[in-house]
Amino acid sequence: VNWLVILAGGRGERFWPLSRTARPKQFLRLLGDKTLLQETASRVAGLVDREHTLVVTGRDYQALVAEQLPGARVLAEPVGRNTAASIAWAAFVVRREDPGGVMAVLPSDHAVGDVPQFSDAVARAMQFAGREGRMTLLGVKPTRPETGYGYIEIREPSRPNQVVPVAAFVEKPDVKRAEAMLASGRFFWNAGMFMLPVNVVWQALEQQLPRVVAAVQASDRPDQFDAQFRALDPVSFDVGVMEHSRDLSMLPLDVGWDDVGSFAAVARILANRAPDRVVWERVQDVTVIGDDGPWIAGIGLEHLVVVRTPDAVLILPPEEAQAVRALVRQLTTIERGSEIT
Amino acid sequence: VNWLVILAGGRGERFWPLSRTARPKQFLRLLGDKTLLQETASRVAGLVDREHTLVVTGRDYQALVAEQLPGARVLAEPVGRNTAASIAWAAFVVRREDPGGVMAVLPSDHAVGDVPQFSDAVARAMQFAGREGRMTLLGVKPTRPETGYGYIEIREPSRPNQVVPVAAFVEKPDVKRAEAMLASGRFFWNAGMFMLPVNVVWQALEQQLPRVVAAVQASDRPDQFDAQFRALDPVSFDVGVMEHSRDLSMLPLDVGWDDVGSFAAVARILANRAPDRVVWERVQDVTVIGDDGPWIAGIGLEHLVVVRTPDAVLILPPEEAQAVRALVRQLTTIERGSEIT
């Protein structure tokens, strides 16, 4: 059967003050009435039962997952050890119950514009993966020469809805390389969305990452699991498994995908929404993010993002969105600052 | 004896969201631990007893005055009818108890840098006014060619601490005129600070504004007072009395005076203060006004004022401070906006 594995271990430091240590980005209503985690599950709700949904997260967030996705199974990691370990644990659990199953592995904190088309793509890729016994990625059609993502290379420019063989993986490129890749039509963003026949991925894990496999096999023995899991080196599934695998496939995806990597991305997605409890006088291109907290009023402003919460308001131009992390680090050194991180 | 008459009828619309209809500017801790009203009284506390302190304000604000200046007498006007009526009512009350008294009439919402020197000037001017039986103004030595104030003209450039005769009053000038007046050394800002022998001012009021006098004489008969007071035309003390009076005197004042006319002025005064619960990353020339409410965080900002309250945060460049009124008007037309005005 179809399984959904949601990777929800992120800390969301770039989303302060909306996200806090106790409530990272994936658990926030950042773009609408549902949290990003809930949106991730609901996009494929027609393909996977809730009882076949696994959420891999940190122990601190078990309660949040239970609250937001009741009925889903939570795999609560003692510490974060990157995606290879998370996917391995999920594969161990699924394989025991359903050795013929196919897992759709999805990040918990991305945005998708065209949900029906996305859902179709996942269905098609899962079906292909199961039928052919091949690990199959969704590759996002690039819309700009992005230097912040890894790319998936295919041999010939793709046609829509056609699964094609993967030729190679490309690390984050420089701008020149990124522009050439964009122009060629043969490179797709690796957004971390994997459709995995559980027996196939388990075999690959056994070959490539035997220590990870041993650790997750100990998950039923709490006395051993913690220590073994903690002792693992953090390795991503891309580096630890995908890049050593042959016979990978990819389905191109062109659905208005966004990794919601910063407030700049949120502002872009929300730009046309009329926010609640805001009053402007001669204000242009200013986006208010966050529905709780004080009224926001502005006069004579341009090109800003205002992030609103009940106990902290952050003001910045969107270009500065990457500096939120530095601000949070500074906060932890300020008197009373840690109260709000 | 010495009397203090504080004019505290202002509505403070330019100070939203700090000021609200229910709590105008003079009742706020805008510049320190005391409210502007309390600072006004405390500056001359060595000269006037609390029992000889009168505060003229609107009826809605009686409780605030009682709370902030316990022991002061409150003259609560049914409606605002400008300063001539306020001062006339105070003069009526004082004259009945102390026909030989001298009133220091001061606005409730100004800032003074050098308080001891200010207090000396008030003492000197009150003494002069009482001894000579002359209405005596404090004239603020101008520091810029301000076009927003009226000016007091004297015949020759003044020497410090010397009371001199007033030659004329000048309405708000244009820039060119203001520059010439500044250069001459013979023109001073009319800041609405009057030292008035009560019998002298009462006589002037009887001559110039008999209807106002009749109205305040009815203040003991509530059934008549309201209607008579409401029926008055609003007239300022400057236009209604000062400009028709001869034998006026002026004492020059050079004490870092500010009328705190807008958030730009508040930001100027507070510029060097380190505000509480603020965190910046590469921020220059941004002033946070208001101690209650959320943390304020900023990244990559320049030349702004942020006004903080628990239920509204206003962001603007200081040059836009005059537009706060328009914003408040807009608020009253917005759904739920009137909840916070």
XYZ file of C-alpha atoms in Angstrom:
682
model
C 0.000 0.000 0.000
C 0.911 3.654 -0.147
C 2.691 5.185 2.825
C 3.389 8.821 3.562
C 6.564 9.755 5.419
C 6.711 13.403 6.449
C 10.094 14.732 7.535
C 9.326 17.291 10.255
C 12.559 17.695 12.170
C 13.422 21.301 11.219
C 14.116 23.990 13.810
C 12.931 27.007 11.796
C 15.360 29.572 13.179
C 14.850 31.790 10.169
C 11.214 32.324 11.115
C 11.555 34.040 14.459
C 9.466 35.575 16.002
C 6.726 33.430 14.425
C 8.659 30.250 15.052
C 10.102 29.591 18.479
C 12.298 26.794 19.777
C 9.096 25.186 21.007
C 7.216 25.612 17.711
C 9.208 25.540 14.468
C 8.028 26.612 11.058
C 6.288 23.370 10.013
C 3.854 23.702 12.928
C 2.804 27.266 12.022
C -0.127 28.611 10.053
C 2.277 30.493 7.832
C 0.270 30.627 4.618
C -3.332 29.927 5.541
C -5.683 28.200 7.960
C -3.643 25.009 8.089
C -0.108 24.620 9.354
C 2.544 23.681 6.809
C 2.577 20.160 8.277
C -1.193 19.847 7.888
C -1.004 21.167 4.332
C 1.679 18.604 3.494
C -0.560 15.753 4.666
C -3.733 17.113 3.131
C -2.165 17.456 -0.336
C -1.882 13.661 -0.602
C -4.859 12.758 1.597
C -6.519 11.044 -1.386
C -3.552 8.705 -1.823
C -2.620 7.666 1.708
C -4.650 6.752 4.803
C -3.888 8.558 8.019
C -2.942 5.203 9.614
C -0.240 4.824 6.970
C 1.155 8.286 7.661
C 4.432 8.507 9.574
C 5.849 11.792 10.824
C 9.538 11.803 11.753
C 10.293 14.649 14.135
C 12.133 15.587 17.333
C 10.898 14.416 20.725
C 9.991 17.965 21.711
C 7.460 18.086 18.911
C 5.582 14.806 19.439
C 2.658 16.569 21.072
C 2.410 19.139 18.281
C 2.232 16.404 15.651
C -0.383 14.487 17.625
C -2.432 17.676 17.896
C -2.091 18.701 14.260
C -2.293 15.275 12.565
C -4.330 13.095 14.911
C -4.029 9.426 13.982
C -0.645 9.761 12.315
C 2.219 7.720 13.743
C 5.069 9.741 15.179
C 8.688 8.629 15.030
C 10.307 10.861 17.637
C 14.051 11.047 17.194
C 16.205 11.578 20.302
C 18.317 14.043 18.274
C 18.356 15.180 14.661
C 20.811 13.146 12.544
C 19.734 14.389 9.114
C 17.432 12.757 6.581
C 19.153 9.414 5.930
C 18.511 8.289 9.511
C 14.928 9.623 9.457
C 14.056 7.813 6.232
C 15.817 4.650 7.408
C 13.718 4.563 10.578
C 10.537 5.048 8.575
C 11.591 2.318 6.143
C 12.261 -0.057 9.036
C 8.767 0.499 10.420
C 6.999 0.235 7.055
C 8.918 -2.821 5.853
C 7.972 -4.829 8.927
C 4.272 -4.331 8.235
C 4.204 -4.080 4.483
C 7.319 -5.257 2.632
C 5.653 -4.456 -0.694
C 4.751 -0.899 0.296
C 5.784 2.335 -1.369
C 6.686 5.377 0.726
C 6.174 8.972 -0.430
C 8.803 10.910 1.517
C 7.953 14.629 1.708
C 9.401 17.579 3.618
C 6.892 19.063 6.056
C 7.443 22.736 5.373
C 7.095 23.501 1.679
C 4.397 25.293 -0.308
C 2.658 24.099 -3.449
C 0.580 26.297 -5.736
C -1.346 23.757 -7.846
C -2.359 21.079 -5.365
C -4.423 18.795 -7.675
C -1.551 18.621 -10.151
C 0.898 17.955 -7.325
C -1.280 15.174 -6.005
C -1.492 13.641 -9.494
C 2.294 13.725 -9.799
C 2.796 11.991 -6.464
C 0.257 9.318 -7.446
C 1.917 8.766 -10.797
C 5.428 8.607 -9.318
C 4.372 6.233 -6.511
C 2.682 3.959 -9.014
C 5.752 3.938 -11.213
C 8.068 3.321 -8.239
C 5.964 0.397 -7.053
C 5.462 -1.170 -10.463
C 9.071 -0.833 -11.630
C 10.731 -1.263 -8.231
C 12.663 1.971 -8.724
C 13.331 4.832 -6.379
C 11.703 7.840 -8.053
C 12.224 11.519 -7.284
C 10.019 14.485 -8.025
C 12.211 17.093 -9.752
C 11.002 20.671 -9.599
C 11.179 22.532 -12.896
C 13.460 25.507 -12.129
C 12.060 29.013 -12.635
C 15.256 30.960 -11.866
C 19.021 30.260 -11.762
C 18.905 29.361 -8.064
C 22.287 28.750 -6.415
C 20.846 27.578 -3.102
C 19.552 24.170 -4.229
C 21.045 20.924 -5.541
C 19.923 19.817 -9.007
C 18.909 16.528 -10.654
C 20.242 16.020 -14.182
C 18.388 14.029 -16.837
C 19.657 13.066 -20.272
C 17.182 14.855 -22.505
C 14.768 17.727 -21.943
C 11.712 16.151 -20.376
C 8.108 16.063 -21.443
C 5.431 16.736 -18.810
C 4.123 13.753 -16.831
C 6.829 11.499 -18.121
C 9.052 9.546 -15.741
C 12.656 9.611 -16.967
C 15.969 8.130 -15.789
C 18.204 10.228 -13.561
C 21.639 10.888 -15.105
C 23.381 12.547 -12.129
C 23.068 14.800 -9.081
C 24.638 18.272 -9.109
C 25.697 20.136 -5.943
C 24.674 23.772 -5.410
C 26.076 25.541 -8.495
C 27.526 29.017 -8.993
C 25.393 31.556 -10.861
C 26.962 30.931 -14.264
C 26.466 27.187 -14.015
C 22.931 27.710 -12.685
C 22.060 29.870 -15.688
C 23.385 27.292 -18.129
C 21.458 24.515 -16.368
C 18.265 26.552 -16.414
C 18.655 27.164 -20.166
C 19.330 23.493 -21.005
C 15.978 22.178 -19.735
C 17.759 19.073 -18.421
C 18.175 20.087 -14.777
C 15.587 20.074 -11.996
C 15.645 21.230 -8.395
C 16.092 18.432 -5.903
C 13.357 19.314 -3.424
C 13.782 16.221 -1.258
C 10.621 14.453 -2.465
C 11.268 10.711 -2.865
C 8.914 7.866 -3.852
C 10.560 4.752 -2.444
C 9.607 1.063 -2.751
C 10.419 0.088 0.815
C 12.362 -3.097 -0.034
C 14.478 -1.271 -2.588
C 15.404 1.600 -0.288
C 16.056 -0.780 2.594
C 18.503 -2.738 0.455
C 20.248 0.479 -0.573
C 20.472 1.553 3.076
C 21.916 -1.796 4.087
C 24.596 -1.426 1.438
C 25.437 2.237 1.923
C 24.706 2.992 5.577
C 24.938 -0.201 7.668
C 25.431 1.716 10.946
C 22.260 3.701 10.319
C 20.387 0.478 9.600
C 21.717 -1.074 12.814
C 20.647 1.969 14.825
C 17.058 2.026 13.554
C 16.770 -1.736 14.016
C 17.340 -1.014 17.707
C 14.353 1.354 17.839
C 12.318 -1.204 19.815
C 14.954 -1.335 22.568
C 14.978 2.106 24.195
C 18.032 1.285 26.315
C 20.173 0.880 23.177
C 18.413 3.048 20.613
C 19.192 6.450 22.083
C 22.914 5.865 22.359
C 23.223 4.268 18.926
C 21.171 6.974 17.245
C 23.080 9.761 18.953
C 26.364 8.199 17.867
C 25.444 8.394 14.167
C 27.130 10.938 11.912
C 24.540 13.204 10.312
C 24.166 12.255 6.636
C 21.544 13.423 4.195
C 19.563 10.857 2.219
C 20.782 12.540 -0.980
C 24.462 12.166 -0.163
C 24.232 8.903 1.745
C 21.925 6.961 -0.589
C 20.745 8.732 -3.747
C 24.161 9.693 -5.072
C 25.370 6.097 -4.843
C 22.298 4.554 -6.439
C 21.765 3.553 -10.020
C 18.448 3.034 -11.676
C 16.880 6.179 -10.208
C 13.962 7.832 -11.923
C 12.504 11.315 -11.876
C 9.127 12.839 -12.609
C 9.203 16.561 -13.517
C 7.009 18.799 -11.394
C 5.745 22.232 -12.438
C 3.188 23.218 -9.818
C 4.358 26.487 -8.207
C 6.563 24.850 -5.615
C 8.361 26.917 -2.953
C 10.561 25.743 -0.112
C 9.376 28.699 2.006
C 12.985 29.210 2.996
C 12.667 32.658 4.535
C 10.299 35.521 5.247
C 11.113 36.833 1.762
C 9.478 33.685 0.339
C 6.482 34.003 2.669
C 6.057 37.643 1.686
C 6.193 36.674 -2.008
C 3.506 34.015 -1.500
C 1.278 36.267 0.633
C 1.812 39.472 -1.376
C -1.763 39.733 -2.626
C -3.508 38.815 0.576
C -5.200 41.624 2.531
C -4.018 41.188 6.105
C -6.205 41.621 9.144
C -5.895 44.569 11.548
C -3.508 46.621 9.446
C -3.815 50.297 8.542
C -1.623 52.042 5.980
C -1.165 55.640 4.866
C 0.892 55.862 1.663
C 2.494 52.430 2.022
C 3.751 50.314 -0.891
C 5.000 46.747 -1.066
C 4.852 46.060 2.664
C 3.704 42.589 3.750
C 2.467 41.760 7.238
C 3.091 38.134 8.223
C 1.322 36.731 11.291
C -2.306 37.160 12.300
C -1.927 37.328 16.088
C -0.610 40.324 17.970
C -1.059 44.096 17.784
C -2.511 46.151 14.974
C 0.212 47.222 12.553
C 0.065 50.802 11.273
C 2.443 52.414 8.814
C 2.929 55.788 7.150
C 5.163 56.503 4.165
C 6.805 53.063 4.045
C 8.066 50.996 1.137
C 9.403 47.484 0.554
C 9.333 45.944 4.005
C 8.208 42.800 5.761
C 6.589 43.126 9.191
C 6.338 39.920 11.198
C 3.728 40.139 13.930
C 3.321 38.078 17.087
C 1.784 39.006 20.447
C 5.151 39.484 22.175
C 7.514 40.509 19.367
C 7.315 42.448 16.103
C 10.123 42.156 13.547
C 10.658 44.744 10.793
C 13.012 44.133 7.873
C 13.414 44.534 4.121
C 12.876 41.133 2.420
C 16.521 41.062 1.281
C 17.547 40.815 4.939
C 15.513 37.670 5.610
C 18.630 35.498 5.904
C 19.884 37.642 8.797
C 17.058 36.560 11.110
C 19.283 33.768 12.420
C 21.961 36.256 13.482
C 19.310 38.355 15.214
C 18.065 35.329 17.162
C 21.608 34.480 18.207
C 22.006 38.059 19.428
C 18.710 37.806 21.312
C 19.960 34.884 23.353
C 22.761 37.121 24.653
C 20.444 39.995 25.659
C 18.819 40.363 29.032
C 15.395 38.692 28.944
C 15.947 37.942 25.240
C 15.828 34.192 25.706
C 12.278 34.533 27.066
C 11.070 35.101 23.541
C 13.234 32.699 21.501
C 0.310 83.941 46.703
C 1.552 82.052 43.655
C -0.926 79.973 41.704
C -0.284 77.432 38.984
C -2.806 77.015 36.189
C -2.103 74.064 33.925
C -3.959 73.949 30.626
C -4.595 70.273 29.960
C -7.436 70.199 27.454
C -5.572 68.812 24.420
C -6.752 65.736 22.523
C -3.348 64.497 21.333
C -4.465 63.005 18.013
C -0.946 63.210 16.648
C 0.244 60.702 19.230
C -1.771 57.644 18.330
C -1.319 54.779 19.198
C 0.265 55.990 22.453
C -2.480 58.517 22.997
C -6.093 57.444 22.731
C -9.318 59.423 22.928
C -9.450 58.337 26.554
C -5.832 59.287 27.321
C -4.288 62.207 25.432
C -0.618 63.112 25.248
C -0.391 65.151 28.485
C -1.382 62.070 30.502
C 1.338 59.843 28.996
C 4.835 58.937 30.180
C 6.207 60.118 26.863
C 9.690 61.166 27.938
C 10.365 59.505 31.272
C 8.862 58.117 34.447
C 6.443 60.990 34.878
C 3.642 61.992 32.564
C 3.970 65.322 30.775
C 1.319 66.733 33.140
C 3.258 65.568 36.182
C 6.489 66.986 34.785
C 4.773 70.332 34.211
C 3.706 70.517 37.856
C 6.969 69.240 39.275
C 9.058 71.831 37.417
C 7.503 74.593 39.525
C 6.816 72.528 42.646
C 9.155 74.809 44.642
C 7.104 77.872 43.756
C 3.490 76.751 44.108
C 1.664 74.552 46.640
C -0.409 71.695 45.313
C -3.518 73.300 46.866
C -2.914 76.352 44.692
C -2.601 74.250 41.557
C -5.528 74.323 39.123
C -5.777 72.023 36.141
C -8.207 73.008 33.394
C -9.199 69.998 31.318
C -12.127 68.185 29.721
C -14.655 66.310 31.822
C -13.495 62.985 30.432
C -10.089 63.555 31.971
C -11.005 64.567 35.531
C -10.153 61.137 36.886
C -6.784 61.092 35.140
C -5.830 64.451 36.647
C -6.937 63.346 40.112
C -4.828 60.217 39.739
C -1.746 61.956 38.383
C -1.801 65.154 40.472
C -3.588 64.249 43.697
C -4.592 67.352 45.616
C -4.736 69.631 42.587
C -8.049 71.297 41.819
C -9.644 70.305 38.552
C -11.707 72.677 36.435
C -13.510 70.296 34.126
C -14.860 72.055 31.060
C -18.039 70.700 29.458
C -16.424 71.262 26.036
C -13.162 72.778 24.825
C -13.552 76.488 23.953
C -9.853 77.329 23.573
C -7.512 78.995 26.068
C -9.230 82.331 26.742
C -12.173 80.552 28.376
C -9.902 78.180 30.305
C -7.775 80.986 31.713
C -10.847 83.086 32.470
C -12.372 80.272 34.518
C -9.116 79.837 36.443
C -8.890 83.592 37.033
C -12.468 83.623 38.336
C -11.652 80.912 40.880
C -8.330 82.401 41.972
C -9.617 85.974 42.248
C -12.395 84.966 44.589
C -9.912 83.483 47.052
C -6.875 85.630 46.483
C -7.404 88.906 44.592
C -3.718 89.750 44.961
C -2.541 86.390 43.586
C -0.372 85.768 40.558
C -1.103 82.858 38.220
C 1.557 81.010 36.236
C -0.340 79.651 33.247
C 1.501 76.739 31.617
C 0.614 74.243 28.895
C 0.542 70.686 30.211
C 2.377 68.943 27.413
C 5.721 70.601 26.751
C 9.296 69.489 27.452
C 12.034 71.492 29.166
C 15.711 70.596 29.119
C 17.154 72.725 31.926
C 14.566 72.512 34.682
C 16.350 74.551 37.411
C 16.849 77.444 35.001
C 13.221 77.159 33.874
C 12.027 77.224 37.453
C 14.170 80.308 38.154
C 12.678 82.059 35.129
C 9.109 81.339 36.230
C 9.909 82.604 39.735
C 11.491 85.768 38.395
C 8.644 86.446 35.956
C 5.950 85.800 38.595
C 7.690 88.115 41.011
C 7.948 90.824 38.371
C 4.325 90.364 37.346
C 3.124 90.651 40.937
C 5.321 93.582 41.867
C 4.677 95.624 38.724
C 1.096 94.518 38.157
C 1.940 93.536 34.578
C 1.037 90.500 32.576
C 4.383 88.870 31.736
C 5.134 86.199 29.142
C 7.986 83.787 28.907
C 9.422 84.106 25.382
C 11.397 81.137 24.100
C 14.674 82.067 22.408
C 14.282 80.617 18.892
C 16.823 78.044 17.722
C 15.581 77.664 14.145
C 13.442 79.663 11.679
C 10.251 77.901 12.783
C 7.142 78.721 10.759
C 4.750 76.818 12.996
C 4.751 79.201 15.975
C 3.679 82.775 16.693
C 6.406 85.166 17.812
C 6.743 87.908 20.443
C 8.620 91.004 19.312
C 10.704 93.169 21.674
C 12.358 96.482 20.862
C 15.999 95.631 21.376
C 17.933 92.356 21.508
C 17.482 91.088 25.056
C 19.966 90.290 27.752
C 19.463 87.059 29.730
C 17.267 87.188 32.825
C 16.034 90.662 31.996
C 12.314 91.391 31.786
C 11.612 93.656 28.810
C 8.502 95.319 27.335
C 6.616 93.502 24.555
C 6.488 95.502 21.327
C 4.105 93.330 19.303
C 2.838 89.850 18.503
C 3.613 88.259 15.121
C 1.487 85.531 13.545
C 3.105 82.369 12.139
C 5.576 83.749 9.564
C 6.782 82.405 6.222
C 10.316 80.996 6.057
C 11.924 84.197 4.818
C 10.373 86.287 7.570
C 11.230 83.606 10.145
C 14.880 83.658 9.103
C 15.046 87.449 9.380
C 13.390 87.359 12.821
C 15.796 84.671 14.017
C 18.766 86.764 12.868
C 17.530 89.977 14.527
C 17.568 88.617 18.092
C 14.361 90.583 18.814
C 11.798 87.839 18.291
C 10.848 85.010 20.651
C 8.535 82.025 20.321
C 5.191 82.480 22.014
C 4.948 79.198 23.897
C 1.749 80.054 25.764
C 3.389 80.593 29.146
C 1.799 83.569 30.933
C 2.450 85.045 34.405
C -0.730 86.892 35.246
C -1.638 89.085 38.215
C -5.190 87.876 38.626
C -6.801 91.279 39.034
C -5.027 92.592 35.953
C -6.019 89.684 33.728
C -9.574 89.729 35.069
C -9.912 93.370 34.142
C -8.542 92.666 30.652
C -11.000 89.793 30.250
C -13.908 91.964 31.365
C -12.968 94.521 28.746
C -12.172 92.192 25.864
C -14.308 89.109 26.416
C -17.386 89.991 28.483
C -19.343 86.918 27.303
C -16.542 84.639 28.442
C -16.483 86.399 31.800
C -20.247 85.997 32.145
C -19.999 82.302 31.318
C -17.311 81.486 33.886
C -19.152 83.542 36.519
C -21.945 81.004 36.085
C -19.646 78.103 36.943
C -21.308 77.647 40.331
C -24.730 77.162 38.713
C -24.520 73.920 36.747
C -27.954 74.466 35.171
C -26.685 77.593 33.401
C -22.960 77.009 33.090
C -22.993 74.209 30.532
C -25.218 76.031 28.085
C -23.395 79.339 28.420
C -19.971 77.722 28.105
C -21.005 75.663 25.089
C -22.368 78.775 23.423
C -19.006 80.560 23.543
C -16.963 81.046 20.393
C -13.542 79.434 20.776
C -10.924 82.183 21.198
C -7.315 81.815 22.183
C -5.947 83.871 25.072
C -3.336 85.291 22.689
C -5.846 86.603 20.181
C -8.610 87.453 22.646
C -6.546 89.172 25.328
C -2.802 89.475 24.744
C -2.960 91.117 21.343
C -5.253 93.849 22.685
C -3.226 94.533 25.808
C -0.637 97.217 26.384
C 1.987 97.142 29.073
C 2.919 93.519 28.511
C 6.323 92.252 29.525
C 8.440 89.308 28.498
C 11.256 87.336 30.067
C 13.511 85.501 27.574
C 13.868 81.773 28.129
C 16.737 79.628 26.827
C 16.312 76.258 28.512
C 15.940 73.627 25.773
C 12.187 74.028 25.399
C 10.177 71.781 23.064
C 6.441 71.724 22.456
C 6.614 67.970 21.778
C 4.389 68.562 18.792
C 4.815 65.199 17.093
C 6.579 61.854 17.223
C 9.456 63.525 15.351
C 9.993 65.770 18.393
C 9.720 62.845 20.802
C 12.235 60.880 18.743
C 14.609 63.877 18.771
C 14.354 64.142 22.559
C 14.717 60.395 23.143
C 17.383 59.784 20.475
C 20.132 58.848 22.915
C 18.072 56.712 25.243
C 18.556 52.917 25.048
C 15.033 51.509 24.871
C 13.890 48.400 26.688
C 13.158 45.107 24.913
C 14.529 46.072 21.525
C 16.941 44.087 19.362
C 18.637 45.464 16.259
C 20.826 43.989 13.538
C 22.439 46.710 11.402
C 19.942 49.438 12.340
C 20.712 53.160 12.321
C 18.740 56.151 13.543
C 15.618 54.226 14.556
C 13.844 55.338 17.742
C 11.371 53.182 19.646
C 8.762 55.207 21.546
C 6.637 53.471 24.175
C 7.740 51.004 26.842
C 4.709 48.719 26.926
C 3.913 46.155 24.286
C 5.861 43.591 22.266
C 9.592 43.369 21.745
C 10.645 45.329 18.670
C 13.238 43.717 16.408
C 14.712 45.196 13.241
C 17.199 44.224 10.568
C 18.772 46.570 8.033
C 16.627 49.597 8.860
C 17.394 53.306 8.819
C 15.713 56.536 9.889
C 12.428 55.373 11.333
C 10.253 55.870 14.373
C 8.504 52.831 15.860
C 5.701 53.590 18.300
C 4.914 50.617 20.519
C 1.771 49.843 22.525
C 0.300 46.484 23.563
C -2.406 46.543 20.892
C -0.919 48.625 18.062
C 2.524 49.291 16.593
C 3.059 52.270 14.282
C 6.038 52.509 11.910
C 6.944 55.747 10.106
C 9.827 57.980 9.082
C 9.948 61.036 11.392
C 9.089 63.340 8.474
C 5.673 61.662 8.296
C 4.770 62.441 11.906
C 2.153 65.010 10.886
C 0.248 62.337 8.958
C -0.681 60.402 12.093
C -3.924 62.378 12.273
C -4.938 61.227 8.799
C -4.147 57.651 9.771
C -6.360 57.897 12.843
C -9.184 59.323 10.759
C -8.790 56.385 8.390
C -8.840 53.970 11.330
C -12.251 55.176 12.431
C -13.604 54.095 9.035
C -12.065 50.594 9.160
C -13.756 47.542 10.611
C -12.795 47.237 14.289
C -10.496 50.258 13.870
C -12.391 52.388 16.350
C -11.650 49.816 19.051
C -8.115 51.106 19.184
C -8.557 54.870 18.745
